[in-house]
Coordinates of N, CA, C and O in Angstrom, one line a residue:
M1 N 5.8 -17.0 -2.9 CA 6.4 -15.8 -3.8 C 5.1 -15.6 -4.7 O 4.7 -16.2 -5.6
L2 N 5.3 -14.0 -5.1 CA 4.5 -13.5 -5.8 C 5.2 -13.5 -7.2 O 6.2 -13.3 -7.4
K3 N 4.1 -13.7 -8.0 CA 4.7 -14.0 -9.6 C 4.6 -12.7 -10.3 O 3.8 -11.9 -10.0
S4 N 5.4 -12.2 -11.2 CA 5.6 -11.1 -11.9 C 4.5 -10.5 -12.3 O 4.5 -9.3 -12.3
G5 N 3.5 -11.2 -12.8 CA 2.4 -10.7 -13.5 C 1.2 -10.0 -12.4 O 0.3 -9.5 -12.9
K6 N 1.4 -10.3 -11.3 CA 0.5 -9.9 -10.1 C 0.5 -8.5 -9.9 O 1.6 -7.9 -10.2
R7 N -0.5 -8.0 -9.4 CA -0.8 -6.5 -9.0 C -0.3 -6.0 -7.4 O -0.8 -7.0 -6.7
I8 N 0.8 -5.2 -7.4 CA 0.9 -4.8 -6.4 C 0.6 -3.5 -6.1 O 1.0 -2.5 -7.0
V9 N 0.2 -2.8 -5.0 CA -0.2 -1.6 -4.7 C 0.8 -1.2 -3.5 O 0.8 -2.0 -2.3
V10 N 1.3 0.0 -3.5 CA 2.1 0.5 -2.7 C 1.3 1.6 -2.1 O 0.8 2.5 -3.0
L11 N 0.9 1.7 -0.7 CA 0.1 2.8 -0.3 C 1.1 3.7 0.5 O 1.9 3.4 1.5
A12 N 1.1 4.8 0.3 CA 1.7 6.1 0.6 C 0.7 7.4 0.9 O -0.2 7.4 0.4
G13 N 1.4 8.5 1.7 CA 0.9 9.5 1.8 C 0.0 9.4 3.1 O 0.4 9.4 4.2
G14 N -1.5 9.6 3.0 CA -2.2 9.6 4.2 C -2.5 11.1 4.6 O -2.0 12.2 4.0
C15 N -2.9 11.2 6.0 CA -2.9 12.5 6.5 C -2.1 12.7 7.6 O -2.6 13.7 8.7
S16 N -1.3 11.9 8.0 CA -0.6 11.9 9.1 C 0.6 13.4 8.9 O 0.7 13.5 7.8
P17 N 1.4 13.7 10.1 CA 2.3 14.7 9.6 C 3.4 14.3 9.0 O 4.3 15.2 8.5
E18 N 3.6 13.2 8.7 CA 4.6 12.3 8.0 C 4.4 12.0 6.7 O 4.9 11.4 6.0
A19 N 3.1 12.3 6.3 CA 2.7 12.0 5.0 C 3.9 12.2 3.9 O 3.9 11.3 2.9
Q20 N 4.2 13.4 3.9 CA 5.5 13.7 2.8 C 6.5 12.7 2.8 O 6.8 12.5 1.8
V21 N 6.6 12.5 3.8 CA 8.1 11.2 4.1 C 7.5 10.0 3.4 O 8.2 9.4 2.7
S22 N 6.2 9.9 3.7 CA 5.7 8.5 3.1 C 5.4 8.4 1.8 O 5.8 7.5 1.1
R23 N 5.1 9.7 1.2 CA 5.0 9.4 -0.3 C 6.5 9.6 -0.9 O 6.6 8.9 -1.9
S24 N 7.6 10.1 -0.3 CA 8.7 9.9 -0.9 C 9.4 8.5 -0.8 O 10.0 7.8 -1.7
S25 N 8.9 7.9 0.5 CA 9.3 6.7 0.7 C 8.8 5.6 -0.3 O 9.1 4.8 -0.9
G26 N 7.4 5.9 -0.5 CA 6.6 5.1 -1.6 C 7.1 5.2 -2.9 O 7.0 4.2 -3.6
L27 N 7.4 6.3 -3.6 CA 8.0 6.4 -4.7 C 9.1 5.5 -5.0 O 9.3 4.8 -6.0
C28 N 10.3 5.5 -3.6 CA 11.1 4.6 -3.7 C 11.0 3.4 -4.0 O 11.4 2.3 -4.6
V29 N 9.9 2.8 -3.1 CA 9.6 1.4 -3.0 C 8.7 1.0 -4.2 O 9.1 0.1 -4.9
R30 N 8.2 1.9 -4.8 CA 7.4 1.5 -6.2 C 8.5 1.3 -7.0 O 8.5 0.7 -8.1
D31 N 9.5 2.2 -7.2 CA 10.5 2.0 -8.5 C 11.3 0.8 -8.1 O 11.8 0.2 -9.1
A32 N 11.7 0.4 -6.8 CA 12.4 -0.8 -6.6 C 11.5 -2.0 -6.9 O 12.2 -2.8 -7.7
L33 N 10.4 -1.8 -6.7 CA 9.4 -3.1 -7.1 C 9.2 -3.3 -8.5 O 9.1 -4.5 -9.1
R34 N 9.1 -2.1 -9.2 CA 9.1 -2.2 -10.7 C 10.4 -2.8 -11.4 O 10.2 -3.3 -12.6
K35 N 11.3 -3.1 -10.7 CA 12.6 -3.7 -11.3 C 12.4 -5.1 -11.7 O 13.0 -5.8 -12.3
N36 N 11.4 -5.7 -10.7 CA 11.1 -7.0 -10.9 C 9.8 -7.6 -11.2 O 9.3 -8.9 -11.2
F37 N 8.9 -6.3 -11.0 CA 7.4 -6.8 -11.0 C 6.6 -5.5 -12.2 O 7.1 -4.4 -11.8
S38 N 6.0 -6.2 -12.9 CA 5.6 -5.2 -14.1 C 4.3 -4.4 -13.8 O 4.0 -3.5 -14.3
N39 N 3.5 -4.8 -12.8 CA 2.1 -4.4 -12.4 C 2.4 -3.5 -10.9 O 1.7 -4.4 -10.2
V40 N 3.0 -2.4 -10.7 CA 3.2 -1.9 -9.7 C 2.4 -0.7 -9.6 O 2.9 0.2 -10.5
E41 N 1.7 -0.2 -8.6 CA 0.9 1.1 -8.6 C 1.1 1.7 -7.4 O 0.9 1.0 -5.9
L42 N 1.3 3.0 -7.2 CA 1.4 3.8 -6.1 C -0.1 4.5 -5.7 O -0.4 5.2 -6.6
I43 N -0.4 4.1 -4.7 CA -1.7 5.0 -4.3 C -1.6 6.0 -3.0 O -0.9 5.6 -2.1
D44 N -1.7 7.2 -3.3 CA -1.4 8.2 -2.2 C -2.9 8.3 -1.7 O -3.7 8.9 -2.5
C45 N -3.0 8.1 -0.4 CA -4.5 7.4 -0.1 C -4.7 8.6 1.2 O -3.6 8.9 1.8
H46 N -5.9 8.7 1.6 CA -6.4 9.3 2.7 C -7.2 8.0 3.3 O -7.8 7.3 2.7
P47 N -6.8 7.8 4.9 CA -7.7 6.6 5.3 C -9.1 6.5 5.1 O -9.6 5.4 5.0
I48 N -10.0 7.7 5.1 CA -11.3 7.4 5.0 C -11.4 6.9 3.6 O -12.6 5.9 3.2
D49 N -10.9 7.2 2.5 CA -10.8 6.5 1.1 C -10.3 5.2 1.0 O -10.5 4.5 -0.1
L50 N -9.5 4.7 1.9 CA -8.9 3.6 1.7 C -9.5 2.5 1.3 O -9.1 1.7 0.3
P51 N -10.6 1.9 2.0 CA -11.4 0.4 1.5 C -11.6 0.8 0.1 O -11.8 -0.2 -0.7
R52 N -12.4 1.9 -0.3 CA -12.7 2.2 -1.9 C -11.7 2.0 -2.8 O -11.7 1.3 -3.7
L53 N -10.7 2.7 -2.4 CA -9.3 2.7 -3.2 C -8.7 1.2 -3.6 O -8.5 0.9 -4.6
L54 N -8.8 0.5 -2.5 CA -8.3 -1.1 -2.1 C -9.4 -1.7 -3.1 O -8.7 -2.4 -4.0
L55 N -10.5 -1.8 -3.0 CA -11.4 -2.6 -3.6 C -11.5 -2.4 -5.2 O -11.4 -3.1 -6.0
S56 N -11.2 -1.0 -5.6 CA -11.1 -0.8 -6.8 C -10.0 -1.1 -7.6 O -9.8 -1.5 -8.7
A57 N -8.9 -1.0 -6.7 CA -7.6 -1.3 -7.3 C -7.4 -2.8 -7.4 O -6.6 -3.2 -8.3
Q58 N -8.1 -3.8 -6.7 CA -8.0 -5.1 -6.7 C -6.6 -5.6 -6.8 O -6.0 -6.2 -7.5
P59 N -5.8 -5.3 -5.7 CA -4.2 -5.6 -5.7 C -4.3 -7.1 -5.3 O -5.1 -7.9 -4.7
D60 N -3.0 -7.8 -5.6 CA -2.8 -9.4 -5.3 C -2.1 -9.0 -4.0 O -1.9 -10.3 -3.2
C61 N -1.5 -8.0 -4.0 CA -0.6 -7.7 -2.5 C -0.3 -6.3 -2.3 O -0.3 -5.4 -3.5
V62 N -0.2 -6.0 -1.1 CA -0.2 -4.4 -0.7 C 1.0 -4.4 0.1 O 1.5 -5.0 1.1
F63 N 1.9 -3.2 -0.2 CA 3.2 -2.7 0.6 C 2.7 -1.5 0.8 O 2.7 -0.4 0.2
S64 N 2.4 -1.3 2.4 CA 2.2 0.1 3.0 C 3.4 0.5 3.6 O 4.6 -0.1 3.9
V65 N 3.4 1.8 3.0 CA 4.3 2.7 3.6 C 4.0 4.0 4.2 O 4.5 5.2 4.3
L66 N 2.8 3.9 4.8 CA 2.2 4.9 5.4 C 2.6 5.1 6.9 O 2.8 4.0 7.5
H67 N 2.9 6.3 7.3 CA 3.8 6.5 8.6 C 2.7 6.9 9.5 O 1.5 7.8 9.0
G68 N 2.9 7.1 10.8 CA 2.1 7.7 11.9 C 0.7 7.0 12.1 O 0.2 6.4 11.1
G69 N -0.1 7.3 12.6 CA -1.5 6.9 13.1 C -2.0 5.7 12.6 O -1.4 4.6 12.8
V70 N -2.9 5.5 11.5 CA -3.2 4.4 10.8 C -2.2 3.7 10.4 O -2.4 2.6 10.1
G71 N -1.2 4.3 9.9 CA -0.1 3.4 9.0 C 0.7 2.7 10.1 O 1.4 1.5 9.5
E72 N 0.7 2.8 11.1 CA 1.6 2.0 12.1 C 0.8 1.6 13.5 O 1.4 0.8 14.3
D73 N -0.5 2.0 13.6 CA -1.1 1.2 14.5 C -1.9 0.0 14.4 O -2.7 -0.5 15.2
G74 N -1.7 -0.4 13.4 CA -2.6 -2.0 13.2 C -3.6 -1.7 12.3 O -4.3 -2.5 11.8
T75 N -4.2 -0.4 12.1 CA -5.4 -0.2 11.3 C -5.6 -0.7 9.9 O -6.3 -1.4 9.6
V76 N -4.3 -0.4 9.2 CA -4.3 -0.8 7.9 C -4.3 -2.3 7.7 O -4.9 -2.9 7.0
A77 N -3.4 -2.7 8.4 CA -3.0 -4.3 8.5 C -4.3 -5.0 8.9 O -4.9 -5.8 8.1
G78 N -5.4 -4.4 9.9 CA -6.5 -5.1 10.0 C -7.6 -4.9 9.0 O -8.1 -5.6 8.4
L79 N -7.5 -3.7 8.3 CA -8.3 -3.6 7.2 C -8.1 -4.6 6.0 O -8.9 -5.1 5.5
L80 N -6.7 -4.6 5.7 CA -6.5 -5.5 4.8 C -6.6 -6.9 5.1 O -7.1 -7.7 4.0
A81 N -6.4 -7.2 6.1 CA -6.9 -8.6 6.6 C -8.3 -8.9 6.3 O -8.9 -10.0 6.1
M82 N -9.1 -8.1 6.8 CA -10.8 -8.0 6.6 C -11.0 -8.2 5.3 O -11.9 -8.9 4.8
L83 N -10.2 -7.3 4.4 CA -10.6 -7.5 3.0 C -10.1 -8.8 2.2 O -10.4 -9.1 1.1
G84 N -9.3 -9.6 3.0 CA -8.5 -10.8 2.4 C -7.5 -10.4 1.4 O -7.2 -11.2 0.6
I85 N -6.8 -9.2 1.6 CA -5.9 -8.8 0.7 C -4.4 -8.8 1.5 O -4.2 -8.5 2.4
P86 N -3.8 -9.9 0.9 CA -2.2 -10.2 1.2 C -1.5 -8.8 1.3 O -1.5 -8.1 0.4
F87 N -0.7 -8.6 2.2 CA 0.1 -7.3 2.4 C 1.5 -7.7 3.1 O 1.7 -8.7 3.8
V88 N 2.4 -6.9 3.1 CA 4.0 -6.9 3.3 C 3.7 -6.2 4.8 O 3.4 -5.3 4.9
G89 N 4.3 -7.2 5.9 CA 4.5 -6.2 7.0 C 4.0 -7.2 8.4 O 3.1 -8.0 8.1
S90 N 3.9 -6.2 9.4 CA 3.4 -6.9 10.5 C 1.6 -7.1 10.4 O 1.0 -6.2 9.8
G91 N 1.1 -8.1 11.1 CA -0.2 -8.3 11.3 C -0.8 -7.3 12.3 O -0.1 -6.4 12.9
L92 N -2.0 -7.4 12.5 CA -2.9 -6.5 13.5 C -2.1 -6.6 14.9 O -2.2 -5.6 15.4
A93 N -2.1 -7.8 15.1 CA -1.7 -7.9 16.5 C 0.0 -7.5 17.0 O -0.1 -7.0 18.0
A94 N 0.6 -7.2 15.9 CA 2.0 -6.7 16.2 C 1.9 -5.3 16.5 O 2.7 -4.6 17.3

C-alpha cells in the first residue's frame, strides 16, 4: 500500500489522436488521488520526453492515463519497468 507522503505521477496527454481525452481523464484521476494523497502531479507528456520527465519527477508510483499507441501497447509499462518505477496497471506482457 502506498503511504500518503509518497509522490504519485499521473501521465496524460501524449501525441495520439486521443490525447485530449487522456488529458481530461488525467485531471479526473489527479483530483481523485489528491483526496487521499498529498503529493500528486499530472504530467502532460510526449513519449520522446517521457524518460527525462520521469527521471526528473522521481515518482514513487505512476498512474498512466495515456491512450492509444504507446499508452496502450505496453511501451510505457516496459519503460517504467526498466526504470524500476512502480506503476498502476498491466505489465508489459499483457
